[in-house]
Amino acid sequence: MLVLGIESSCDETAVALVDDGRLVLERLATQEAVHAVFGGVVPELASREHLRLLPHLGREVFAATGVRPEDLDGIAVARGPGLLGSLLVGLGYAKGLALAAGVPLVGVNHCQAHLLAAGLEAELPLPAVGLLVSGGHTQLYRIGADLRFELLGLTRDDAAGEAFDKVAKLVNLPYPGGRHVDELSRQGRADPKRFARPLLEPGSLDFSFSGLKTAVAQAVAEHPGFVLGHMALPEQGAPPRAEDMLADMPAGQRQALCDLLASFSLAVVETLVIKTRRAVERVRQQAAGEMPRGLIAAGGVAANSLLRAKLAELAQDMGLQLLLPRPALCTDNAAMIAHAGWRLLRRGLRHDQRLEAVPRGRVVPEDFVVSAGECR
Ligand code: KG4
Ligand code: ZN
């Protein structure tokens, strides 16, 4: 079953072709260079870039695979949550292509697609507890064997990736700063007592990262030398290396900055791991026969080296099979959209041309049109 996936919910424009759930080819263009200097995504610029790039990427996928639009068994598009203007560009492209080629269309929940991305490479160990940690979301789910998603907890303010990006911005590292903070943290010594773990009320599965970001802001205010004199912007093709950005900083100061970032990273990661452990315990207590087998982490922050290591320890300790997509499948991509769309389409679930985009903060409805006789 050939499914084309389209992703345009934030600052990555991507088109991918999946055959029976496995990736055939993806073309992805990141807008990092466009937004880097602003310290975050500028929605208007993002929409324009999607509009400019999407038809080219689509044409490239068709040309490189020799597949024609009318050969497709379906077109899957990220319909939300995301930036509304950006989603509308993807939806317009997907609807036009579906109409012209006469193939089914299905709208995909971007968050669920992240958590299913690991299914591109391996069997999903379901039922599972899913941790979604991206720039826009920090959520814990119970994922049933029937692929039903039950939200267990979510952030009440900043997402984990947003906290990484804001901390990076405090010291003038370019957007998206998560991977720079990760790289520099590996060179630092983390002090586990330096920052509190924001755990909220006893037993809560929700998150709150804005206080942690403020604590780092205070530390930076006390050490103005931590702020880089100029922001290193991405060159065409090659993202800047955090190590090079700190080249001019005196060695002692540089080490102190790495230590601060390492302590921050540890606080975020430990908080995520403590809540994930709690979620597994909660699901085990409530499980009626269906014990969770797997732990699935996804989203851009799941590329974080410390989080990957700590989740591996947690999974081993709790007897769960850990599924972590490779880093390129953790950040936004169209392969995950095509894969999630394939799972829906093969069950006979689809949308028609009335499919609507859902902005961040609103629940994505399960408003599928079920084709009679096709539902499995
Ligand atoms: O999933 P994603 O590509 O986009 C959203 O749907 O939000 O996630 C992007 C987020 C950014 O906040 C980025 O800084 C963060 O993931 N990120 C990381 C790492 N790589 C990407 N955060 C921490 N460590 C990393 N290695
Ligand atoms: Zn995402």
Tab-separated table of N, CA and C in Angstrom, residues 275-338:
chain	number	residue	atom	x	y	z
A	275	LYS	N	8.432	11.286	35.827
A	275	LYS	CA	7.003	11.267	35.447
A	275	LYS	C	6.680	10.048	34.584
A	276	THR	N	7.634	9.667	33.747
A	276	THR	CA	7.387	8.503	32.889
A	276	THR	C	7.280	7.248	33.754
A	277	ARG	N	8.161	7.156	34.756
A	277	ARG	CA	8.094	6.008	35.693
A	277	ARG	C	6.730	5.968	36.385
A	278	ARG	N	6.298	7.176	36.839
A	278	ARG	CA	4.987	7.252	37.492
A	278	ARG	C	3.872	6.803	36.558
A	279	ALA	N	3.975	7.221	35.297
A	279	ALA	CA	2.935	6.867	34.325
A	279	ALA	C	2.880	5.352	34.137
A	280	VAL	N	4.044	4.730	34.058
A	280	VAL	CA	4.069	3.265	33.892
A	280	VAL	C	3.428	2.609	35.116
A	281	GLU	N	3.802	3.102	36.317
A	281	GLU	CA	3.225	2.528	37.543
A	281	GLU	C	1.703	2.693	37.555
A	282	ARG	N	1.246	3.901	37.155
A	282	ARG	CA	-0.208	4.173	37.126
A	282	ARG	C	-0.913	3.215	36.168
A	283	VAL	N	-0.355	3.079	34.975
A	283	VAL	CA	-0.982	2.222	33.963
A	283	VAL	C	-0.978	0.767	34.432
A	284	ARG	N	0.103	0.362	35.101
A	284	ARG	CA	0.157	-1.023	35.613
A	284	ARG	C	-0.915	-1.255	36.670
A	285	GLN	N	-1.102	-0.249	37.555
A	285	GLN	CA	-2.127	-0.392	38.605
A	285	GLN	C	-3.516	-0.518	38.003
A	286	GLN	N	-3.740	0.275	36.928
A	286	GLN	CA	-5.092	0.340	36.365
A	286	GLN	C	-5.333	-0.694	35.274
A	287	ALA	N	-4.272	-1.385	34.858
A	287	ALA	CA	-4.412	-2.286	33.711
A	287	ALA	C	-5.349	-3.432	34.054
A	288	ALA	N	-6.346	-3.611	33.200
A	288	ALA	CA	-7.247	-4.748	33.383
A	288	ALA	C	-6.813	-5.812	32.377
A	289	GLY	N	-5.819	-6.592	32.754
A	289	GLY	CA	-5.365	-7.664	31.865
A	289	GLY	C	-4.274	-7.238	30.894
A	290	GLU	N	-4.369	-6.003	30.387
A	290	GLU	CA	-3.439	-5.560	29.341
A	290	GLU	C	-2.277	-4.775	29.934
A	291	MET	N	-1.257	-5.461	30.398
A	291	MET	CA	-0.097	-4.792	30.986
A	291	MET	C	0.743	-4.124	29.903
A	292	PRO	N	1.282	-2.925	30.161
A	292	PRO	CA	2.125	-2.318	29.128
A	292	PRO	C	3.381	-3.149	28.887
A	293	ARG	N	3.712	-3.294	27.630
A	293	ARG	CA	4.916	-4.050	27.246
A	293	ARG	C	6.046	-3.113	26.859
A	294	GLY	N	5.647	-1.939	26.359
A	294	GLY	CA	6.662	-1.082	25.758
A	294	GLY	C	6.700	0.323	26.330
A	295	LEU	N	7.814	0.975	26.083
A	295	LEU	CA	7.978	2.395	26.388
A	295	LEU	C	8.445	3.054	25.087
A	296	ILE	N	7.659	4.011	24.613
A	296	ILE	CA	7.975	4.661	23.342
A	296	ILE	C	8.211	6.141	23.610
A	297	ALA	N	9.335	6.656	23.174
A	297	ALA	CA	9.586	8.099	23.309
A	297	ALA	C	9.721	8.682	21.914
A	298	ALA	N	9.272	9.910	21.740
A	298	ALA	CA	9.301	10.514	20.407
A	298	ALA	C	9.295	12.030	20.531
A	299	GLY	N	9.473	12.700	19.398
A	299	GLY	CA	9.545	14.164	19.377
A	299	GLY	C	11.003	14.595	19.413
A	300	GLY	N	11.259	15.847	19.042
A	300	GLY	CA	12.622	16.328	18.899
A	300	GLY	C	13.509	16.102	20.116
A	301	VAL	N	12.955	16.269	21.319
A	301	VAL	CA	13.776	16.130	22.531
A	301	VAL	C	14.154	14.661	22.783
A	302	ALA	N	13.445	13.731	22.139
A	302	ALA	CA	13.826	12.319	22.263
A	302	ALA	C	15.157	12.053	21.558
A	303	ALA	N	15.664	13.059	20.834
A	303	ALA	CA	17.012	12.940	20.252
A	303	ALA	C	18.079	13.276	21.293
A	304	ASN	N	17.673	13.784	22.448
A	304	ASN	CA	18.634	14.210	23.475
A	304	ASN	C	19.413	13.021	24.034
A	305	SER	N	20.723	13.159	24.062
A	305	SER	CA	21.571	12.013	24.416
A	305	SER	C	21.340	11.553	25.857
A	306	LEU	N	21.212	12.507	26.782
A	306	LEU	CA	21.017	12.119	28.183
A	306	LEU	C	19.654	11.452	28.372
A	307	LEU	N	18.626	12.000	27.730
A	307	LEU	CA	17.291	11.414	27.865
A	307	LEU	C	17.275	9.991	27.313
A	308	ARG	N	17.938	9.773	26.197
A	308	ARG	CA	17.974	8.431	25.606
A	308	ARG	C	18.632	7.444	26.572
A	309	ALA	N	19.728	7.884	27.193
A	309	ALA	CA	20.440	6.997	28.118
A	309	ALA	C	19.585	6.697	29.351
A	310	LYS	N	18.948	7.734	29.895
A	310	LYS	CA	18.153	7.543	31.130
A	310	LYS	C	16.887	6.729	30.867
A	311	LEU	N	16.304	6.886	29.663
A	311	LEU	CA	15.111	6.091	29.343
A	311	LEU	C	15.483	4.622	29.165
A	312	ALA	N	16.686	4.388	28.649
A	312	ALA	CA	17.145	2.996	28.493
A	312	ALA	C	17.254	2.339	29.874
A	313	GLU	N	17.804	3.096	30.848
A	313	GLU	CA	17.916	2.560	32.225
A	313	GLU	C	16.528	2.295	32.801
A	314	LEU	N	15.621	3.253	32.590
A	314	LEU	CA	14.266	3.119	33.139
A	314	LEU	C	13.570	1.883	32.567
A	315	ALA	N	13.673	1.722	31.251
A	315	ALA	CA	12.996	0.603	30.593
A	315	ALA	C	13.547	-0.724	31.111
A	316	GLN	N	14.858	-0.772	31.279
A	316	GLN	CA	15.463	-2.018	31.763
A	316	GLN	C	14.981	-2.314	33.190
A	317	ASP	N	14.983	-1.262	33.996
A	317	ASP	CA	14.570	-1.393	35.387
A	317	ASP	C	13.115	-1.856	35.502
A	318	MET	N	12.258	-1.396	34.587
A	318	MET	CA	10.828	-1.703	34.686
A	318	MET	C	10.425	-2.879	33.798
A	319	GLY	N	11.398	-3.492	33.143
A	319	GLY	CA	11.081	-4.648	32.301
A	319	GLY	C	10.252	-4.298	31.086
A	320	LEU	N	10.511	-3.149	30.490
A	320	LEU	CA	9.763	-2.720	29.302
A	320	LEU	C	10.673	-2.710	28.089
A	321	GLN	N	10.083	-2.931	26.923
A	321	GLN	CA	10.863	-2.821	25.686
A	321	GLN	C	10.864	-1.350	25.265
A	322	LEU	N	12.048	-0.772	25.159
A	322	LEU	CA	12.144	0.654	24.804
A	322	LEU	C	12.224	0.803	23.293
A	323	LEU	N	11.407	1.727	22.778
A	323	LEU	CA	11.474	2.012	21.348
A	323	LEU	C	11.736	3.500	21.173
A	324	LEU	N	12.893	3.801	20.648
A	324	LEU	CA	13.282	5.194	20.391
A	324	LEU	C	13.573	5.314	18.906
A	325	PRO	N	12.857	6.184	18.188
A	325	PRO	CA	13.201	6.343	16.775
A	325	PRO	C	14.612	6.914	16.651
A	326	ARG	N	15.274	6.639	15.513
A	326	ARG	CA	16.580	7.261	15.334
A	326	ARG	C	16.369	8.781	15.290
A	327	PRO	N	17.418	9.572	15.663
A	327	PRO	CA	17.217	11.017	15.840
A	327	PRO	C	16.511	11.700	14.669
A	328	ALA	N	16.789	11.317	13.419
A	328	ALA	CA	16.144	11.991	12.279
A	328	ALA	C	14.638	11.748	12.253
A	329	LEU	N	14.194	10.655	12.876
A	329	LEU	CA	12.753	10.394	12.923
A	329	LEU	C	12.112	10.962	14.191
A	330	CYS	N	12.954	11.496	15.102
A	330	CYS	CA	12.414	12.126	16.316
A	330	CYS	C	11.893	13.524	15.996
A	331	THR	N	12.666	14.280	15.220
A	331	THR	CA	12.224	15.634	14.863
A	331	THR	C	11.175	15.535	13.753
A	332	ASP	N	10.538	16.673	13.435
A	332	ASP	CA	9.424	16.644	12.485
A	332	ASP	C	9.851	16.077	11.139
A	333	ASN	N	9.017	15.230	10.584
A	333	ASN	CA	9.316	14.611	9.282
A	333	ASN	C	8.017	14.126	8.660
A	334	ALA	N	8.071	13.804	7.364
A	334	ALA	CA	6.859	13.359	6.673
A	334	ALA	C	6.733	11.839	6.682
A	335	ALA	N	7.851	11.131	6.959
A	335	ALA	CA	7.785	9.672	7.007
A	335	ALA	C	6.800	9.241	8.091
A	336	MET	N	6.841	9.922	9.242
A	336	MET	CA	5.948	9.545	10.342
A	336	MET	C	4.486	9.837	9.991
A	337	ILE	N	4.268	10.886	9.200
A	337	ILE	CA	2.891	11.231	8.797
A	337	ILE	C	2.369	10.165	7.833
A	338	ALA	N	3.224	9.778	6.870
A	338	ALA	CA	2.826	8.751	5.907
A	338	ALA	C	2.565	7.420	6.626
